[in-house]
């Protein structure tokens, strides 16, 4: 069975609640495409108004982060129960910005992944290398390490439902896009790594996105690759252009 593409917008720290509603209303007619899963991952304060605005459409609302404890004295964090109660089915985990600015590690990513699965939330697990790592030829080694630690103690059944987002850090928000060949090479290596950890069936089921300055013009070629199952889209998800990315196949 062919894997269904998943195209997710990562809003990052953009859009007030009222702006979120306005943006969803603008994008609703533009992102209709039953061939793909369409997802907006929004700041936590926007989740509830975004859910309301997206009701009755093909747009699903996800979160940008989640803590690995159920509840407690963790000021400013958001728990898995808070997300599920709001209707959230997806959460981005381990984005490079979280790792860089908020001290997230492979180990905390793993804790969050396990907690997400425990609560029936699909994690979008981010991985990616810096420009130095690519120039030194350690990209695949580095990504394999990120993946292996992220999936520690995750069952094959859980892993098959996960989403992995490969985002070369040097291509995020820079306008630089990895070549289609570079993106496919790493996504293929990620799938091979999952096959090593689990088996071929799990590797064939898992969805792998490419992220990093995805645009309406680069999307068709990227998404046509055998191991790229959609995109995690930053800046372009805040504009009407997102409709063209979602409808890359039309």
Short mmCIF file of C-alpha atoms in Angstrom, two decimals:
data_model
loop_
_atom_site.label_atom_id
_atom_site.label_comp_id
_atom_site.label_asym_id
_atom_site.label_seq_id
_atom_site.Cartn_x
_atom_site.Cartn_y
_atom_site.Cartn_z
CA UNK A 1 0.00 0.00 0.00
CA UNK A 2 1.36 3.42 -0.92
CA UNK A 3 2.14 5.72 1.98
CA UNK A 4 -0.17 8.74 2.17
CA UNK A 5 1.74 12.00 1.94
CA UNK A 6 1.67 14.22 5.02
CA UNK A 7 2.24 17.94 4.54
CA UNK A 8 2.56 19.86 7.78
CA UNK A 9 2.95 23.55 8.43
CA UNK A 10 5.19 24.44 11.36
CA UNK A 11 4.08 27.93 12.38
CA UNK A 12 6.91 28.35 14.93
CA UNK A 13 6.42 31.46 17.11
CA UNK A 14 4.03 33.22 14.75
CA UNK A 15 0.33 34.08 14.74
CA UNK A 16 -1.77 35.35 17.63
CA UNK A 17 -5.02 33.44 18.27
CA UNK A 18 -7.07 35.87 16.15
CA UNK A 19 -4.46 35.82 13.37
CA UNK A 20 -4.49 32.01 13.47
CA UNK A 21 -8.23 31.93 12.84
CA UNK A 22 -7.88 34.43 10.00
CA UNK A 23 -5.07 32.43 8.38
CA UNK A 24 -7.00 29.14 8.60
CA UNK A 25 -10.06 30.80 7.05
CA UNK A 26 -7.86 32.07 4.20
CA UNK A 27 -6.18 28.70 3.66
CA UNK A 28 -9.25 26.43 4.02
CA UNK A 29 -10.27 26.50 0.35
CA UNK A 30 -6.63 26.44 -0.84
CA UNK A 31 -5.51 23.30 1.03
CA UNK A 32 -8.29 20.95 -0.03
CA UNK A 33 -6.62 17.74 -1.20
CA UNK A 34 -7.86 14.34 -0.04
CA UNK A 35 -4.74 12.62 -1.38
CA UNK A 36 -2.62 14.06 1.44
CA UNK A 37 -2.87 14.58 5.20
CA UNK A 38 -2.81 18.33 5.85
CA UNK A 39 -1.62 19.46 9.24
CA UNK A 40 -0.98 22.82 10.91
CA UNK A 41 1.31 22.64 13.94
CA UNK A 42 0.58 25.83 15.86
CA UNK A 43 1.71 27.58 19.07
CA UNK A 44 -0.07 26.13 22.10
CA UNK A 45 -2.15 29.27 22.71
CA UNK A 46 -3.53 28.94 19.16
CA UNK A 47 -4.52 25.26 19.38
CA UNK A 48 -8.10 25.69 20.60
CA UNK A 49 -9.13 28.57 18.30
CA UNK A 50 -7.36 26.80 15.41
CA UNK A 51 -9.30 23.59 16.13
CA UNK A 52 -12.57 25.55 16.05
CA UNK A 53 -11.63 27.31 12.79
CA UNK A 54 -10.60 24.03 11.12
CA UNK A 55 -13.77 22.10 12.09
CA UNK A 56 -15.38 20.34 9.17
CA UNK A 57 -12.32 20.76 6.94
CA UNK A 58 -9.46 18.42 5.97
CA UNK A 59 -7.08 20.45 8.15
CA UNK A 60 -5.76 18.74 11.27
CA UNK A 61 -4.21 20.76 14.10
CA UNK A 62 -0.98 19.65 15.76
CA UNK A 63 1.28 21.01 18.50
CA UNK A 64 4.87 22.26 18.20
CA UNK A 65 6.13 20.73 21.44
CA UNK A 66 5.10 18.72 24.51
CA UNK A 67 6.67 17.80 27.85
CA UNK A 68 7.43 14.21 28.89
CA UNK A 69 5.72 14.37 32.31
CA UNK A 70 1.99 13.93 32.90
CA UNK A 71 1.59 17.00 35.13
CA UNK A 72 3.34 18.84 37.92
CA UNK A 73 5.61 21.72 38.80
CA UNK A 74 6.89 22.41 35.26
CA UNK A 75 5.98 26.04 34.78
CA UNK A 76 5.33 26.96 31.18
CA UNK A 77 5.22 23.39 29.82
CA UNK A 78 2.31 21.65 28.11
CA UNK A 79 1.33 18.07 28.95
CA UNK A 80 0.16 15.24 26.67
CA UNK A 81 -3.28 15.23 28.36
CA UNK A 82 -3.70 18.93 27.62
CA UNK A 83 -3.06 18.18 23.95
CA UNK A 84 -5.32 15.14 23.70
CA UNK A 85 -8.14 16.92 25.54
CA UNK A 86 -7.91 19.70 22.93
CA UNK A 87 -8.12 17.10 20.14
CA UNK A 88 -4.46 17.16 19.07
CA UNK A 89 -3.26 14.04 17.22
CA UNK A 90 0.25 15.13 16.17
CA UNK A 91 3.16 16.84 17.92
CA UNK A 92 6.53 18.02 16.58
CA UNK A 93 9.35 16.67 18.72
CA UNK A 94 13.02 17.64 18.71
CA UNK A 95 12.94 20.40 16.12
CA UNK A 96 16.45 21.78 15.57
CA UNK A 97 15.37 25.11 17.06
CA UNK A 98 14.27 23.34 20.25
CA UNK A 99 17.62 21.57 20.36
CA UNK A 100 19.60 24.73 19.67
CA UNK A 101 17.80 27.29 21.84
CA UNK A 102 16.13 25.18 24.54
CA UNK A 103 18.77 22.54 25.25
CA UNK A 104 16.78 19.55 23.99
CA UNK A 105 18.88 16.41 23.58
CA UNK A 106 18.44 13.06 21.85
CA UNK A 107 17.53 11.66 25.28
CA UNK A 108 14.77 14.19 26.01
CA UNK A 109 13.48 13.67 22.47
CA UNK A 110 13.23 9.94 23.21
CA UNK A 111 11.31 10.60 26.47
CA UNK A 112 8.87 12.84 24.62
CA UNK A 113 8.41 10.30 21.81
CA UNK A 114 7.58 7.53 24.30
CA UNK A 115 5.14 9.80 26.15
CA UNK A 116 3.43 10.86 22.93
CA UNK A 117 2.85 7.23 21.92
CA UNK A 118 1.57 6.43 25.41
CA UNK A 119 -1.14 9.05 24.88
CA UNK A 120 -2.00 8.15 21.29
CA UNK A 121 -0.36 11.25 19.83
CA UNK A 122 1.69 10.77 16.64
CA UNK A 123 5.17 12.28 17.03
CA UNK A 124 6.80 14.10 14.14
CA UNK A 125 10.40 13.35 15.08
CA UNK A 126 12.89 15.87 13.72
CA UNK A 127 16.45 15.15 12.72
CA UNK A 128 19.03 17.05 10.68
CA UNK A 129 22.65 18.05 10.35
CA UNK A 130 24.51 21.36 10.46
CA UNK A 131 26.51 22.72 7.53
CA UNK A 132 29.78 21.73 9.28
CA UNK A 133 28.57 18.15 9.70
CA UNK A 134 27.60 17.96 6.03
CA UNK A 135 30.93 19.43 4.93
CA UNK A 136 32.80 16.92 7.12
CA UNK A 137 30.88 14.01 5.58
CA UNK A 138 29.23 12.81 8.82
CA UNK A 139 25.61 13.56 7.86
CA UNK A 140 24.39 9.96 7.67
CA UNK A 141 26.26 8.87 10.83
CA UNK A 142 24.85 11.82 12.77
CA UNK A 143 21.25 11.31 11.56
CA UNK A 144 21.41 7.57 12.30
CA UNK A 145 22.44 8.38 15.87
CA UNK A 146 19.54 10.83 16.27
CA UNK A 147 17.09 8.23 14.93
CA UNK A 148 18.41 5.31 16.96
CA UNK A 149 18.19 7.23 20.24
CA UNK A 150 14.78 8.75 19.41
CA UNK A 151 13.34 5.25 18.84
CA UNK A 152 14.82 3.60 21.95
CA UNK A 153 12.13 1.37 23.56
CA UNK A 154 9.59 2.29 20.85
CA UNK A 155 7.78 -0.82 19.60
CA UNK A 156 7.63 -1.75 15.91
CA UNK A 157 3.85 -1.18 15.91
CA UNK A 158 4.35 2.33 17.32
CA UNK A 159 7.25 3.13 15.00
CA UNK A 160 5.19 2.21 11.93
CA UNK A 161 2.78 5.04 12.76
CA UNK A 162 5.45 7.67 13.46
CA UNK A 163 6.46 10.52 11.20
CA UNK A 164 10.11 11.52 10.81
CA UNK A 165 11.04 14.97 9.52
CA UNK A 166 14.48 15.33 7.97
CA UNK A 167 15.50 18.98 8.02
CA UNK A 168 19.06 19.93 7.15
CA UNK A 169 19.67 22.74 9.63
CA UNK A 170 21.58 24.72 7.02
CA UNK A 171 18.43 24.86 4.86
CA UNK A 172 15.93 26.06 7.48
CA UNK A 173 14.75 29.57 6.79
CA UNK A 174 17.82 30.29 4.69
CA UNK A 175 16.22 29.89 1.28
CA UNK A 176 18.81 27.18 0.60
CA UNK A 177 17.20 23.86 -0.27
CA UNK A 178 19.01 20.56 -0.23
CA UNK A 179 19.08 19.22 -3.78
CA UNK A 180 16.43 16.61 -4.48
CA UNK A 181 19.22 14.01 -4.57
CA UNK A 182 20.59 15.10 -1.17
CA UNK A 183 17.12 15.02 0.40
CA UNK A 184 16.28 11.60 -1.07
CA UNK A 185 19.67 10.16 -0.06
CA UNK A 186 19.18 11.05 3.62
CA UNK A 187 15.50 10.02 3.70
CA UNK A 188 16.48 6.67 2.18
CA UNK A 189 19.22 6.26 4.83
CA UNK A 190 16.65 7.01 7.56
CA UNK A 191 14.32 4.32 6.16
CA UNK A 192 17.22 1.85 6.04
CA UNK A 193 18.04 2.69 9.66
CA UNK A 194 14.43 1.98 10.70
CA UNK A 195 14.63 -1.35 8.80
CA UNK A 196 17.76 -2.23 10.79
CA UNK A 197 16.15 -1.34 14.13
CA UNK A 198 12.86 -3.11 13.31
CA UNK A 199 12.16 -4.75 9.95
CA UNK A 200 11.34 -3.98 6.32
CA UNK A 201 7.58 -3.77 6.96
CA UNK A 202 8.00 -1.08 9.63
CA UNK A 203 10.42 0.83 7.39
CA UNK A 204 7.94 0.63 4.50
CA UNK A 205 5.12 2.01 6.69
CA UNK A 206 6.86 4.95 8.37
CA UNK A 207 6.39 8.35 6.76
CA UNK A 208 9.44 10.56 6.25
CA UNK A 209 9.07 14.26 5.49
CA UNK A 210 11.62 16.66 4.09
CA UNK A 211 11.78 20.14 5.59
CA UNK A 212 13.96 23.15 4.94
CA UNK A 213 12.77 26.00 2.71
CA UNK A 214 10.18 23.86 0.88
CA UNK A 215 8.36 25.99 -1.71
CA UNK A 216 5.60 25.61 -4.28
CA UNK A 217 8.29 25.23 -6.96
CA UNK A 218 10.47 22.64 -5.15
CA UNK A 219 7.62 20.54 -3.69
CA UNK A 220 6.60 18.45 -6.77
CA UNK A 221 10.12 17.16 -7.43
CA UNK A 222 10.89 16.54 -3.74
CA UNK A 223 7.60 14.74 -3.06
CA UNK A 224 8.04 12.54 -6.14
CA UNK A 225 11.08 10.85 -4.54
CA UNK A 226 10.54 7.25 -3.41
CA UNK A 227 11.48 7.92 0.23
CA UNK A 228 10.01 11.42 0.72
CA UNK A 229 6.45 11.29 2.02
CA UNK A 230 5.67 14.99 2.27
CA UNK A 231 7.09 18.05 3.93
CA UNK A 232 7.43 19.96 7.18
CA UNK A 233 7.00 23.50 5.93
CA UNK A 234 8.01 26.61 7.88
CA UNK A 235 7.63 30.12 6.46
CA UNK A 236 5.63 29.08 3.40
CA UNK A 237 2.90 27.57 5.62
CA UNK A 238 1.94 31.08 6.76
CA UNK A 239 1.09 32.20 3.21
CA UNK A 240 -1.43 31.29 0.52
CA UNK A 241 1.50 29.54 -1.26
CA UNK A 242 0.93 26.67 1.18
CA UNK A 243 -2.07 25.71 -0.92
CA UNK A 244 0.19 25.11 -3.91
CA UNK A 245 2.55 22.96 -1.81
CA UNK A 246 -0.39 20.87 -0.56
CA UNK A 247 -1.68 20.54 -4.12
CA UNK A 248 1.74 19.74 -5.58
CA UNK A 249 0.18 16.80 -7.46
CA UNK A 250 -2.55 18.76 -9.25
#
